[in-house]
mmCIF file with all atom_site columns, C-alpha atoms in Angstrom:
data_model
loop_
_atom_site.group_PDB
_atom_site.id
_atom_site.type_symbol
_atom_site.label_atom_id
_atom_site.label_alt_id
_atom_site.label_comp_id
_atom_site.label_asym_id
_atom_site.label_entity_id
_atom_site.label_seq_id
_atom_site.pdbx_PDB_ins_code
_atom_site.Cartn_x
_atom_site.Cartn_y
_atom_site.Cartn_z
_atom_site.occupancy
_atom_site.B_iso_or_equiv
_atom_site.pdbx_formal_charge
_atom_site.auth_seq_id
_atom_site.auth_comp_id
_atom_site.auth_asym_id
_atom_site.auth_atom_id
_atom_site.pdbx_PDB_model_num
ATOM 1   C CA . MET T 1 1   ? -0.566 0.491   -0.085 1.00 48.00 ? 161 MET T CA 1
ATOM 2   C CA . LYS T 1 2   ? 1.024  2.622   -0.891 1.00 49.00 ? 162 LYS T CA 1
ATOM 3   C CA . ILE T 1 3   ? 1.581  5.846   1.963  1.00 54.00 ? 163 ILE T CA 1
ATOM 4   C CA . ARG T 1 4   ? 0.834  9.616   1.756  1.00 63.00 ? 164 ARG T CA 1
ATOM 5   C CA . GLU T 1 5   ? 4.234  11.884  1.042  1.00 70.00 ? 165 GLU T CA 1
ATOM 6   C CA . SER T 1 6   ? 4.575  13.956  4.038  1.00 79.00 ? 166 SER T CA 1
ATOM 7   C CA . PRO T 1 7   ? 6.914  16.753  3.890  1.00 86.00 ? 167 PRO T CA 1
ATOM 8   C CA . PRO T 1 8   ? 10.180 16.320  5.351  1.00 90.00 ? 168 PRO T CA 1
ATOM 9   C CA . PRO T 1 9   ? 10.731 16.633  8.955  1.00 92.00 ? 169 PRO T CA 1
ATOM 10  C CA . ILE T 1 10  ? 12.127 19.452  10.670 1.00 89.00 ? 170 ILE T CA 1
ATOM 11  C CA . ALA T 1 11  ? 15.657 19.307  13.349 1.00 93.00 ? 171 ALA T CA 1
ATOM 12  C CA . PRO T 1 12  ? 16.814 22.399  14.928 1.00 92.00 ? 172 PRO T CA 1
ATOM 13  C CA . ARG T 1 13  ? 20.023 22.759  13.799 1.00 93.00 ? 173 ARG T CA 1
ATOM 14  C CA . LEU T 1 14  ? 19.180 20.007  10.151 1.00 96.00 ? 174 LEU T CA 1
ATOM 15  C CA . THR T 1 15  ? 17.711 20.540  6.730  1.00 96.00 ? 175 THR T CA 1
ATOM 16  C CA . LEU T 1 16  ? 16.116 17.516  5.491  1.00 97.00 ? 176 LEU T CA 1
ATOM 17  C CA . ARG T 1 17  ? 14.932 16.794  2.303  1.00 97.00 ? 177 ARG T CA 1
ATOM 18  C CA . ARG T 1 18  ? 13.730 14.776  -0.727 1.00 96.00 ? 178 ARG T CA 1
ATOM 19  C CA . PRO T 1 19  ? 17.169 13.650  -2.487 1.00 97.00 ? 179 PRO T CA 1
ATOM 20  C CA . THR T 1 20  ? 16.807 13.575  -5.897 1.00 96.00 ? 180 THR T CA 1
ATOM 21  C CA . SER T 1 21  ? 19.738 12.464  -8.933 1.00 96.00 ? 181 SER T CA 1
ATOM 22  C CA . ASP T 1 22  ? 22.359 15.934  -8.307 1.00 96.00 ? 182 ASP T CA 1
ATOM 23  C CA . ASP T 1 23  ? 22.877 14.043  -4.940 1.00 97.00 ? 183 ASP T CA 1
ATOM 24  C CA . ALA T 1 24  ? 25.075 11.269  -6.224 1.00 96.00 ? 184 ALA T CA 1
ATOM 25  C CA . PRO T 1 25  ? 28.275 12.506  -6.269 1.00 96.00 ? 185 PRO T CA 1
ATOM 26  C CA . GLU T 1 26  ? 27.709 13.494  -2.444 1.00 96.00 ? 186 GLU T CA 1
ATOM 27  C CA . VAL T 1 27  ? 26.264 10.419  -2.071 1.00 95.00 ? 187 VAL T CA 1
ATOM 28  C CA . ALA T 1 28  ? 28.915 9.041   -3.297 1.00 95.00 ? 188 ALA T CA 1
ATOM 29  C CA . GLY T 1 29  ? 31.671 10.310  -0.965 1.00 95.00 ? 189 GLY T CA 1
ATOM 30  C CA . LEU T 1 30  ? 29.889 9.619   1.949  1.00 94.00 ? 190 LEU T CA 1
ATOM 31  C CA . LEU T 1 31  ? 29.175 6.084   0.791  1.00 94.00 ? 191 LEU T CA 1
ATOM 32  C CA . GLY T 1 32  ? 32.506 5.490   -0.280 1.00 93.00 ? 192 GLY T CA 1
ATOM 33  C CA . ASP T 1 33  ? 34.142 6.650   3.368  1.00 92.00 ? 193 ASP T CA 1
ATOM 34  C CA . GLY T 1 34  ? 36.182 3.648   4.791  1.00 88.00 ? 194 GLY T CA 1
ATOM 35  C CA . SER T 1 35  ? 34.737 5.510   7.899  1.00 88.00 ? 195 SER T CA 1
ATOM 36  C CA . VAL T 1 36  ? 31.775 5.888   7.426  1.00 87.00 ? 196 VAL T CA 1
ATOM 37  C CA . MET T 1 37  ? 30.489 2.488   6.180  1.00 87.00 ? 197 MET T CA 1
ATOM 38  C CA . ARG T 1 38  ? 33.382 0.369   8.799  1.00 88.00 ? 198 ARG T CA 1
ATOM 39  C CA . PHE T 1 39  ? 30.458 -1.414  10.015 1.00 81.00 ? 199 PHE T CA 1
ATOM 40  C CA . LEU T 1 40  ? 28.145 -0.789  6.789  1.00 85.00 ? 200 LEU T CA 1
ATOM 41  C CA . GLY T 1 41  ? 29.337 -3.806  4.727  1.00 85.00 ? 201 GLY T CA 1
ATOM 42  C CA . GLY T 1 42  ? 32.131 -1.964  4.297  1.00 84.00 ? 202 GLY T CA 1
ATOM 43  C CA . ALA T 1 43  ? 33.210 1.437   1.357  1.00 87.00 ? 203 ALA T CA 1
ATOM 44  C CA . VAL T 1 44  ? 31.001 1.565   -1.781 1.00 91.00 ? 204 VAL T CA 1
ATOM 45  C CA . PRO T 1 45  ? 32.340 1.901   -5.117 1.00 92.00 ? 205 PRO T CA 1
ATOM 46  C CA . PRO T 1 46  ? 30.296 5.248   -6.510 1.00 94.00 ? 206 PRO T CA 1
ATOM 47  C CA . ASP T 1 47  ? 29.162 3.178   -9.740 1.00 95.00 ? 207 ASP T CA 1
ATOM 48  C CA . ARG T 1 48  ? 26.935 0.597   -6.435 1.00 94.00 ? 208 ARG T CA 1
ATOM 49  C CA . ALA T 1 49  ? 26.518 3.888   -4.335 1.00 95.00 ? 209 ALA T CA 1
ATOM 50  C CA . VAL T 1 50  ? 24.673 5.535   -7.798 1.00 95.00 ? 210 VAL T CA 1
ATOM 51  C CA . ARG T 1 51  ? 22.270 2.843   -8.109 1.00 96.00 ? 211 ARG T CA 1
ATOM 52  C CA . ARG T 1 52  ? 21.538 2.872   -4.046 1.00 95.00 ? 212 ARG T CA 1
ATOM 53  C CA . LEU T 1 53  ? 21.123 6.337   -4.761 1.00 96.00 ? 213 LEU T CA 1
ATOM 54  C CA . GLN T 1 54  ? 18.247 5.685   -7.770 1.00 97.00 ? 214 GLN T CA 1
ATOM 55  C CA . ASN T 1 55  ? 17.047 2.943   -5.289 1.00 96.00 ? 215 ASN T CA 1
ATOM 56  C CA . ASP T 1 56  ? 16.140 4.967   -3.344 1.00 96.00 ? 216 ASP T CA 1
ATOM 57  C CA . LEU T 1 57  ? 14.092 7.621   -5.615 1.00 97.00 ? 217 LEU T CA 1
ATOM 58  C CA . ASP T 1 58  ? 12.544 4.108   -6.789 1.00 97.00 ? 218 ASP T CA 1
ATOM 59  C CA . HIS T 1 59  ? 11.114 3.503   -3.316 1.00 96.00 ? 219 HIS T CA 1
ATOM 60  C CA . TRP T 1 60  ? 10.056 7.356   -2.785 1.00 96.00 ? 220 TRP T CA 1
ATOM 61  C CA . ARG T 1 61  ? 7.616  7.034   -5.681 1.00 94.00 ? 221 ARG T CA 1
ATOM 62  C CA . ARG T 1 62  ? 6.214  3.320   -4.268 1.00 94.00 ? 222 ARG T CA 1
ATOM 63  C CA . HIS T 1 63  ? 5.648  4.770   -0.564 1.00 94.00 ? 223 HIS T CA 1
ATOM 64  C CA . GLY T 1 64  ? 6.043  7.927   -0.440 1.00 94.00 ? 224 GLY T CA 1
ATOM 65  C CA . TYR T 1 65  ? 9.093  8.067   1.757  1.00 96.00 ? 225 TYR T CA 1
ATOM 66  C CA . GLY T 1 66  ? 12.489 7.326   2.084  1.00 97.00 ? 226 GLY T CA 1
ATOM 67  C CA . LEU T 1 67  ? 15.490 7.888   2.120  1.00 96.00 ? 227 LEU T CA 1
ATOM 68  C CA . LEU T 1 68  ? 16.922 11.960  3.049  1.00 98.00 ? 228 LEU T CA 1
ATOM 69  C CA . VAL T 1 69  ? 19.979 14.037  2.754  1.00 98.00 ? 229 VAL T CA 1
ATOM 70  C CA . LEU T 1 70  ? 20.712 15.872  5.887  1.00 98.00 ? 230 LEU T CA 1
ATOM 71  C CA . GLU T 1 71  ? 22.204 19.852  5.390  1.00 97.00 ? 231 GLU T CA 1
ATOM 72  C CA . ALA T 1 72  ? 23.832 21.642  8.312  1.00 94.00 ? 232 ALA T CA 1
ATOM 73  C CA . ALA T 1 73  ? 24.664 25.877  8.649  1.00 89.00 ? 233 ALA T CA 1
ATOM 74  C CA . VAL T 1 74  ? 28.481 25.503  9.296  1.00 88.00 ? 234 VAL T CA 1
ATOM 75  C CA . ARG T 1 75  ? 31.029 28.408  9.904  1.00 78.00 ? 235 ARG T CA 1
ATOM 76  C CA . MET T 1 76  ? 34.040 27.440  6.789  1.00 72.00 ? 236 MET T CA 1
ATOM 77  C CA . GLY T 1 77  ? 36.086 29.397  5.134  1.00 67.00 ? 237 GLY T CA 1
ATOM 78  C CA . ASP T 1 78  ? 38.866 32.496  6.069  1.00 70.00 ? 238 ASP T CA 1
ATOM 79  C CA . ASP T 1 79  ? 36.078 34.936  6.289  1.00 72.00 ? 239 ASP T CA 1
ATOM 80  C CA . GLY T 1 80  ? 33.847 32.098  8.660  1.00 71.00 ? 240 GLY T CA 1
ATOM 81  C CA . ALA T 1 81  ? 30.346 33.539  6.774  1.00 77.00 ? 241 ALA T CA 1
ATOM 82  C CA . GLU T 1 82  ? 28.008 30.279  7.917  1.00 82.00 ? 242 GLU T CA 1
ATOM 83  C CA . ARG T 1 83  ? 27.485 27.559  5.019  1.00 86.00 ? 243 ARG T CA 1
ATOM 84  C CA . GLN T 1 84  ? 25.010 24.704  3.984  1.00 89.00 ? 244 GLN T CA 1
ATOM 85  C CA . VAL T 1 85  ? 26.216 21.607  3.666  1.00 92.00 ? 245 VAL T CA 1
ATOM 86  C CA . PHE T 1 86  ? 26.118 17.729  3.223  1.00 95.00 ? 246 PHE T CA 1
ATOM 87  C CA . ALA T 1 87  ? 25.781 16.593  6.272  1.00 96.00 ? 247 ALA T CA 1
ATOM 88  C CA . GLY T 1 88  ? 24.979 13.207  5.301  1.00 97.00 ? 248 GLY T CA 1
ATOM 89  C CA . LEU T 1 89  ? 21.960 11.508  4.803  1.00 97.00 ? 249 LEU T CA 1
ATOM 90  C CA . ALA T 1 90  ? 18.859 9.990   7.462  1.00 98.00 ? 250 ALA T CA 1
ATOM 91  C CA . GLY T 1 91  ? 16.075 8.671   6.612  1.00 97.00 ? 251 GLY T CA 1
ATOM 92  C CA . LEU T 1 92  ? 13.385 5.370   6.336  1.00 98.00 ? 252 LEU T CA 1
ATOM 93  C CA . GLN T 1 93  ? 13.268 2.907   3.375  1.00 96.00 ? 253 GLN T CA 1
ATOM 94  C CA . ILE T 1 94  ? 10.973 -1.386  3.870  1.00 97.00 ? 254 ILE T CA 1
ATOM 95  C CA . PHE T 1 95  ? 13.613 -4.049  5.362  1.00 94.00 ? 255 PHE T CA 1
ATOM 96  C CA . GLU T 1 96  ? 12.102 -7.323  5.081  1.00 93.00 ? 256 GLU T CA 1
ATOM 97  C CA . GLY T 1 97  ? 8.935  -5.882  5.762  1.00 94.00 ? 257 GLY T CA 1
ATOM 98  C CA . ASP T 1 98  ? 8.614  -2.974  7.680  1.00 97.00 ? 258 ASP T CA 1
ATOM 99  C CA . PRO T 1 99  ? 10.118 0.819   7.827  1.00 98.00 ? 259 PRO T CA 1
ATOM 100 C CA . ASP T 1 100 ? 13.896 0.318   8.760  1.00 98.00 ? 260 ASP T CA 1
ATOM 101 C CA . LEU T 1 101 ? 15.253 3.604   10.131 1.00 98.00 ? 261 LEU T CA 1
ATOM 102 C CA . SER T 1 102 ? 18.679 4.119   8.879  1.00 96.00 ? 262 SER T CA 1
ATOM 103 C CA . TYR T 1 103 ? 21.658 7.571   9.735  1.00 96.00 ? 263 TYR T CA 1
ATOM 104 C CA . VAL T 1 104 ? 24.899 7.923   8.566  1.00 95.00 ? 264 VAL T CA 1
ATOM 105 C CA . ILE T 1 105 ? 26.436 11.273  9.280  1.00 95.00 ? 265 ILE T CA 1
ATOM 106 C CA . ALA T 1 106 ? 30.141 13.000  7.591  1.00 94.00 ? 266 ALA T CA 1
ATOM 107 C CA . PRO T 1 107 ? 32.759 12.619  9.838  1.00 93.00 ? 267 PRO T CA 1
ATOM 108 C CA . PRO T 1 108 ? 33.689 15.733  10.063 1.00 93.00 ? 268 PRO T CA 1
ATOM 109 C CA . LEU T 1 109 ? 29.809 16.490  11.897 1.00 93.00 ? 269 LEU T CA 1
ATOM 110 C CA . TRP T 1 110 ? 30.813 13.656  13.695 1.00 93.00 ? 270 TRP T CA 1
ATOM 111 C CA . GLY T 1 111 ? 30.638 13.667  18.012 1.00 92.00 ? 271 GLY T CA 1
ATOM 112 C CA . GLN T 1 112 ? 27.436 16.370  18.200 1.00 92.00 ? 272 GLN T CA 1
ATOM 113 C CA . GLY T 1 113 ? 24.734 14.851  18.173 1.00 93.00 ? 273 GLY T CA 1
ATOM 114 C CA . LEU T 1 114 ? 23.925 14.992  14.210 1.00 95.00 ? 274 LEU T CA 1
ATOM 115 C CA . GLY T 1 115 ? 22.818 11.447  14.464 1.00 96.00 ? 275 GLY T CA 1
ATOM 116 C CA . THR T 1 116 ? 20.447 11.433  17.954 1.00 95.00 ? 276 THR T CA 1
ATOM 117 C CA . GLU T 1 117 ? 18.994 13.989  16.023 1.00 96.00 ? 277 GLU T CA 1
ATOM 118 C CA . ALA T 1 118 ? 18.389 13.198  12.559 1.00 97.00 ? 278 ALA T CA 1
ATOM 119 C CA . ALA T 1 119 ? 17.070 9.509   14.155 1.00 97.00 ? 279 ALA T CA 1
ATOM 120 C CA . VAL T 1 120 ? 14.145 11.294  16.770 1.00 96.00 ? 280 VAL T CA 1
ATOM 121 C CA . ALA T 1 121 ? 13.383 14.092  13.598 1.00 97.00 ? 281 ALA T CA 1
ATOM 122 C CA . CYS T 1 122 ? 12.779 10.854  11.348 1.00 97.00 ? 282 CYS T CA 1
ATOM 123 C CA . LEU T 1 123 ? 10.827 9.232   14.331 1.00 97.00 ? 283 LEU T CA 1
ATOM 124 C CA . LYS T 1 124 ? 7.955  11.506  14.577 1.00 96.00 ? 284 LYS T CA 1
ATOM 125 C CA . TRP T 1 125 ? 8.030  11.811  10.507 1.00 97.00 ? 285 TRP T CA 1
ATOM 126 C CA . ALA T 1 126 ? 7.091  8.266   11.058 1.00 97.00 ? 286 ALA T CA 1
ATOM 127 C CA . PHE T 1 127 ? 4.449  8.432   13.597 1.00 96.00 ? 287 PHE T CA 1
ATOM 128 C CA . GLY T 1 128 ? 3.329  11.683  12.814 1.00 95.00 ? 288 GLY T CA 1
ATOM 129 C CA . PRO T 1 129 ? 2.228  12.483  9.685  1.00 95.00 ? 289 PRO T CA 1
ATOM 130 C CA . LEU T 1 130 ? 3.686  9.588   7.666  1.00 96.00 ? 290 LEU T CA 1
ATOM 131 C CA . GLY T 1 131 ? 1.145  7.313   10.293 1.00 95.00 ? 291 GLY T CA 1
ATOM 132 C CA . LEU T 1 132 ? 2.821  4.136   10.480 1.00 97.00 ? 292 LEU T CA 1
ATOM 133 C CA . PRO T 1 133 ? 2.922  2.432   13.173 1.00 97.00 ? 293 PRO T CA 1
ATOM 134 C CA . LEU T 1 134 ? 5.947  0.720   13.866 1.00 98.00 ? 294 LEU T CA 1
ATOM 135 C CA . VAL T 1 135 ? 9.635  1.400   13.686 1.00 98.00 ? 295 VAL T CA 1
ATOM 136 C CA . ARG T 1 136 ? 12.586 -1.210  13.288 1.00 98.00 ? 296 ARG T CA 1
ATOM 137 C CA . ALA T 1 137 ? 16.481 -1.189  13.396 1.00 97.00 ? 297 ALA T CA 1
ATOM 138 C CA . VAL T 1 138 ? 19.318 -2.873  12.721 1.00 96.00 ? 298 VAL T CA 1
ATOM 139 C CA . VAL T 1 139 ? 23.568 -2.391  14.073 1.00 95.00 ? 299 VAL T CA 1
ATOM 140 C CA . HIS T 1 140 ? 26.591 -4.036  14.272 1.00 94.00 ? 300 HIS T CA 1
ATOM 141 C CA . ARG T 1 141 ? 26.864 -4.869  17.695 1.00 93.00 ? 301 ARG T CA 1
ATOM 142 C CA . ARG T 1 142 ? 30.111 -3.492  16.821 1.00 91.00 ? 302 ARG T CA 1
ATOM 143 C CA . HIS T 1 143 ? 28.985 -0.374  16.576 1.00 93.00 ? 303 HIS T CA 1
ATOM 144 C CA . THR T 1 144 ? 28.469 0.811   20.122 1.00 94.00 ? 304 THR T CA 1
ATOM 145 C CA . VAL T 1 145 ? 28.519 5.035   19.346 1.00 94.00 ? 305 VAL T CA 1
ATOM 146 C CA . SER T 1 146 ? 25.177 4.345   16.458 1.00 95.00 ? 306 SER T CA 1
ATOM 147 C CA . GLN T 1 147 ? 23.581 1.786   19.529 1.00 95.00 ? 307 GLN T CA 1
ATOM 148 C CA . ARG T 1 148 ? 23.810 5.667   22.358 1.00 95.00 ? 308 ARG T CA 1
ATOM 149 C CA . VAL T 1 149 ? 21.970 7.145   18.418 1.00 96.00 ? 309 VAL T CA 1
ATOM 150 C CA . LEU T 1 150 ? 18.887 5.103   18.529 1.00 96.00 ? 310 LEU T CA 1
ATOM 151 C CA . ASP T 1 151 ? 18.733 4.570   22.809 1.00 96.00 ? 311 ASP T CA 1
ATOM 152 C CA . LYS T 1 152 ? 18.779 8.382   22.339 1.00 95.00 ? 312 LYS T CA 1
ATOM 153 C CA . ALA T 1 153 ? 16.274 8.708   19.863 1.00 96.00 ? 313 ALA T CA 1
ATOM 154 C CA . GLY T 1 154 ? 13.330 6.318   22.092 1.00 96.00 ? 314 GLY T CA 1
ATOM 155 C CA . MET T 1 155 ? 14.288 2.512   20.560 1.00 97.00 ? 315 MET T CA 1
ATOM 156 C CA . ARG T 1 156 ? 14.284 -0.308  22.631 1.00 96.00 ? 316 ARG T CA 1
ATOM 157 C CA . TYR T 1 157 ? 16.671 -3.105  21.793 1.00 97.00 ? 317 TYR T CA 1
ATOM 158 C CA . MET T 1 158 ? 14.786 -6.753  20.704 1.00 96.00 ? 318 MET T CA 1
ATOM 159 C CA . SER T 1 159 ? 17.132 -9.262  19.877 1.00 95.00 ? 319 SER T CA 1
ATOM 160 C CA . ASP T 1 160 ? 20.395 -10.722 18.452 1.00 94.00 ? 320 ASP T CA 1
ATOM 161 C CA . ARG T 1 161 ? 20.715 -11.748 14.756 1.00 90.00 ? 321 ARG T CA 1
ATOM 162 C CA . SER T 1 162 ? 23.351 -12.590 12.494 1.00 90.00 ? 322 SER T CA 1
ATOM 163 C CA . MET T 1 163 ? 22.974 -10.158 9.425  1.00 85.00 ? 323 MET T CA 1
ATOM 164 C CA . TRP T 1 164 ? 25.565 -10.758 6.477  1.00 79.00 ? 324 TRP T CA 1
ATOM 165 C CA . GLY T 1 165 ? 27.376 -13.780 8.439  1.00 84.00 ? 325 GLY T CA 1
ATOM 166 C CA . GLN T 1 166 ? 28.425 -10.456 11.242 1.00 88.00 ? 326 GLN T CA 1
ATOM 167 C CA . PRO T 1 167 ? 26.836 -9.850  14.617 1.00 93.00 ? 327 PRO T CA 1
ATOM 168 C CA . HIS T 1 168 ? 23.865 -7.154  14.808 1.00 95.00 ? 328 HIS T CA 1
ATOM 169 C CA . MET T 1 169 ? 20.964 -6.215  16.734 1.00 96.00 ? 329 MET T CA 1
ATOM 170 C CA . ARG T 1 170 ? 17.476 -5.692  16.176 1.00 97.00 ? 330 ARG T CA 1
ATOM 171 C CA . TYR T 1 171 ? 15.323 -2.587  17.659 1.00 98.00 ? 331 TYR T CA 1
ATOM 172 C CA . ALA T 1 172 ? 11.536 -1.655  17.166 1.00 98.00 ? 332 ALA T CA 1
ATOM 173 C CA . VAL T 1 173 ? 9.756  1.391   19.163 1.00 98.00 ? 333 VAL T CA 1
ATOM 174 C CA . THR T 1 174 ? 6.234  1.945   17.711 1.00 97.00 ? 334 THR T CA 1
ATOM 175 C CA . ALA T 1 175 ? 3.814  4.698   18.178 1.00 96.00 ? 335 ALA T CA 1
ATOM 176 C CA . TYR T 1 176 ? 2.568  4.263   21.190 1.00 96.00 ? 336 TYR T CA 1
ATOM 177 C CA . GLU T 1 177 ? 5.202  4.275   23.196 1.00 95.00 ? 337 GLU T CA 1
ATOM 178 C CA . TRP T 1 178 ? 7.640  5.877   21.681 1.00 96.00 ? 338 TRP T CA 1
ATOM 179 C CA . PRO T 1 179 ? 7.158  9.301   22.411 1.00 93.00 ? 339 PRO T CA 1
ATOM 180 C CA . ALA T 1 180 ? 6.718  8.301   26.674 1.00 92.00 ? 340 ALA T CA 1
ATOM 181 C CA . ARG T 1 181 ? 10.272 7.284   25.522 1.00 92.00 ? 341 ARG T CA 1
ATOM 182 C CA . VAL T 1 182 ? 12.030 10.196  23.969 1.00 89.00 ? 342 VAL T CA 1
ATOM 183 C CA . GLY T 1 183 ? 9.647  12.609  26.326 1.00 75.00 ? 343 GLY T CA 1
ATOM 184 C CA . LEU T 1 184 ? 12.833 13.615  28.283 1.00 60.00 ? 344 LEU T CA 1
ATOM 185 C CA . LEU T 1 185 ? 16.005 14.745  25.650 1.00 62.00 ? 345 LEU T CA 1
ATOM 186 C CA . ALA T 1 186 ? 16.619 18.205  25.486 1.00 56.00 ? 346 ALA T CA 1
ATOM 187 C CA . PRO T 1 187 ? 16.670 19.335  22.128 1.00 61.00 ? 347 PRO T CA 1
ATOM 188 C CA . ALA T 1 188 ? 19.975 19.911  20.421 1.00 62.00 ? 348 ALA T CA 1
ATOM 189 C CA . THR T 1 189 ? 20.875 24.088  20.398 1.00 61.00 ? 349 THR T CA 1
ATOM 190 C CA . LYS T 1 190 ? 24.663 24.095  20.214 1.00 68.00 ? 350 LYS T CA 1
ATOM 191 C CA . PRO T 1 191 ? 25.375 25.425  16.758 1.00 70.00 ? 351 PRO T CA 1
ATOM 192 C CA . ILE T 1 192 ? 26.281 23.237  14.269 1.00 79.00 ? 352 ILE T CA 1
ATOM 193 C CA . SER T 1 193 ? 31.430 22.974  13.570 1.00 76.00 ? 353 SER T CA 1
ATOM 194 C CA . ILE T 1 194 ? 33.726 21.450  11.639 1.00 72.00 ? 354 ILE T CA 1
ATOM 195 C CA . LEU T 1 195 ? 36.012 19.271  13.768 1.00 60.00 ? 355 LEU T CA 1
ATOM 196 C CA . ARG T 1 196 ? 39.653 19.979  12.673 1.00 42.00 ? 356 ARG T CA 1
ATOM 197 C CA . ALA T 1 197 ? 40.700 16.891  11.464 1.00 40.00 ? 357 ALA T CA 1
ATOM 198 C CA . ALA T 1 198 ? 37.927 14.285  9.987  1.00 44.00 ? 358 ALA T CA 1
ATOM 199 C CA . PRO T 1 199 ? 38.572 10.601  12.277 1.00 44.00 ? 359 PRO T CA 1
ATOM 200 C CA . ASP T 1 200 ? 39.828 9.028   8.940  1.00 45.00 ? 360 ASP T CA 1
ATOM 201 C CA . PRO T 1 201 ? 42.145 10.018  6.720  1.00 40.00 ? 361 PRO T CA 1
ATOM 202 C CA . GLY T 1 202 ? 40.255 9.389   4.175  1.00 43.00 ? 362 GLY T CA 1
ATOM 203 C CA . ALA T 1 203 ? 37.595 10.670  5.117  1.00 45.00 ? 363 ALA T CA 1
ATOM 204 C CA . ALA T 1 204 ? 35.677 12.649  2.345  1.00 48.00 ? 364 ALA T CA 1
ATOM 205 C CA . PRO T 1 205 ? 34.663 16.454  2.744  1.00 47.00 ? 365 PRO T CA 1
ATOM 206 C CA . LEU T 1 206 ? 32.781 18.489  3.729  1.00 52.00 ? 366 LEU T CA 1
ATOM 207 C CA . ARG T 1 207 ? 31.154 18.985  0.304  1.00 55.00 ? 367 ARG T CA 1
ATOM 208 C CA . THR T 1 208 ? 29.018 23.091  -0.537 1.00 50.00 ? 368 THR T CA 1
ATOM 209 C CA . PRO T 1 209 ? 24.971 21.599  -1.982 1.00 49.00 ? 369 PRO T CA 1
ATOM 210 C CA . GLN T 1 210 ? 25.557 23.102  -5.960 1.00 46.00 ? 370 GLN T CA 1
ATOM 211 C CA . PRO T 1 211 ? 21.734 25.100  -6.598 1.00 42.00 ? 371 PRO T CA 1
ATOM 212 C CA . ARG T 1 212 ? 18.921 23.242  -7.122 1.00 41.00 ? 372 ARG T CA 1
#
């Protein structure tokens, strides 16, 4: 059943929008970064990253929702001017029959709560405008940072499972229980900054989105 499409969610420090084919360079750079994809199957070649983007555009057409492009306003450059930059991806995709939450943040913006902010915005979108009854998530057992994101976003651990020969953990939350689980999380207000050194020498640099 196709769900009626709704406007993208709103977050305090992030702009979330529906992707387009013009996002291919940013998506390929993010998914080709070994530090980003360490627990997600490894770096993805550019052609496969573009196919993944196309698959998500198709997912949007079929279901009325999907992955969202994240953009953030940061001060950068010698003039210290605030610029809108590509900050990552987050959203909901059907996986094994249920909506599945996922998120990846550009390495220069790590450690500032943007993963949690994006996850909360996506869950609010899921249980509000989209009217979904349940959202699931799967995370690698060694990816403790992502596990903390899911915990803070109000999801709960369900069980262990093996995926692609690797140990993973299943999380889930229902529309009924989510408001109480996330209710004590304070909105993020701290300005976003860029890490002076990327966590990985091969990490993709921040890119300013092209005008659309």
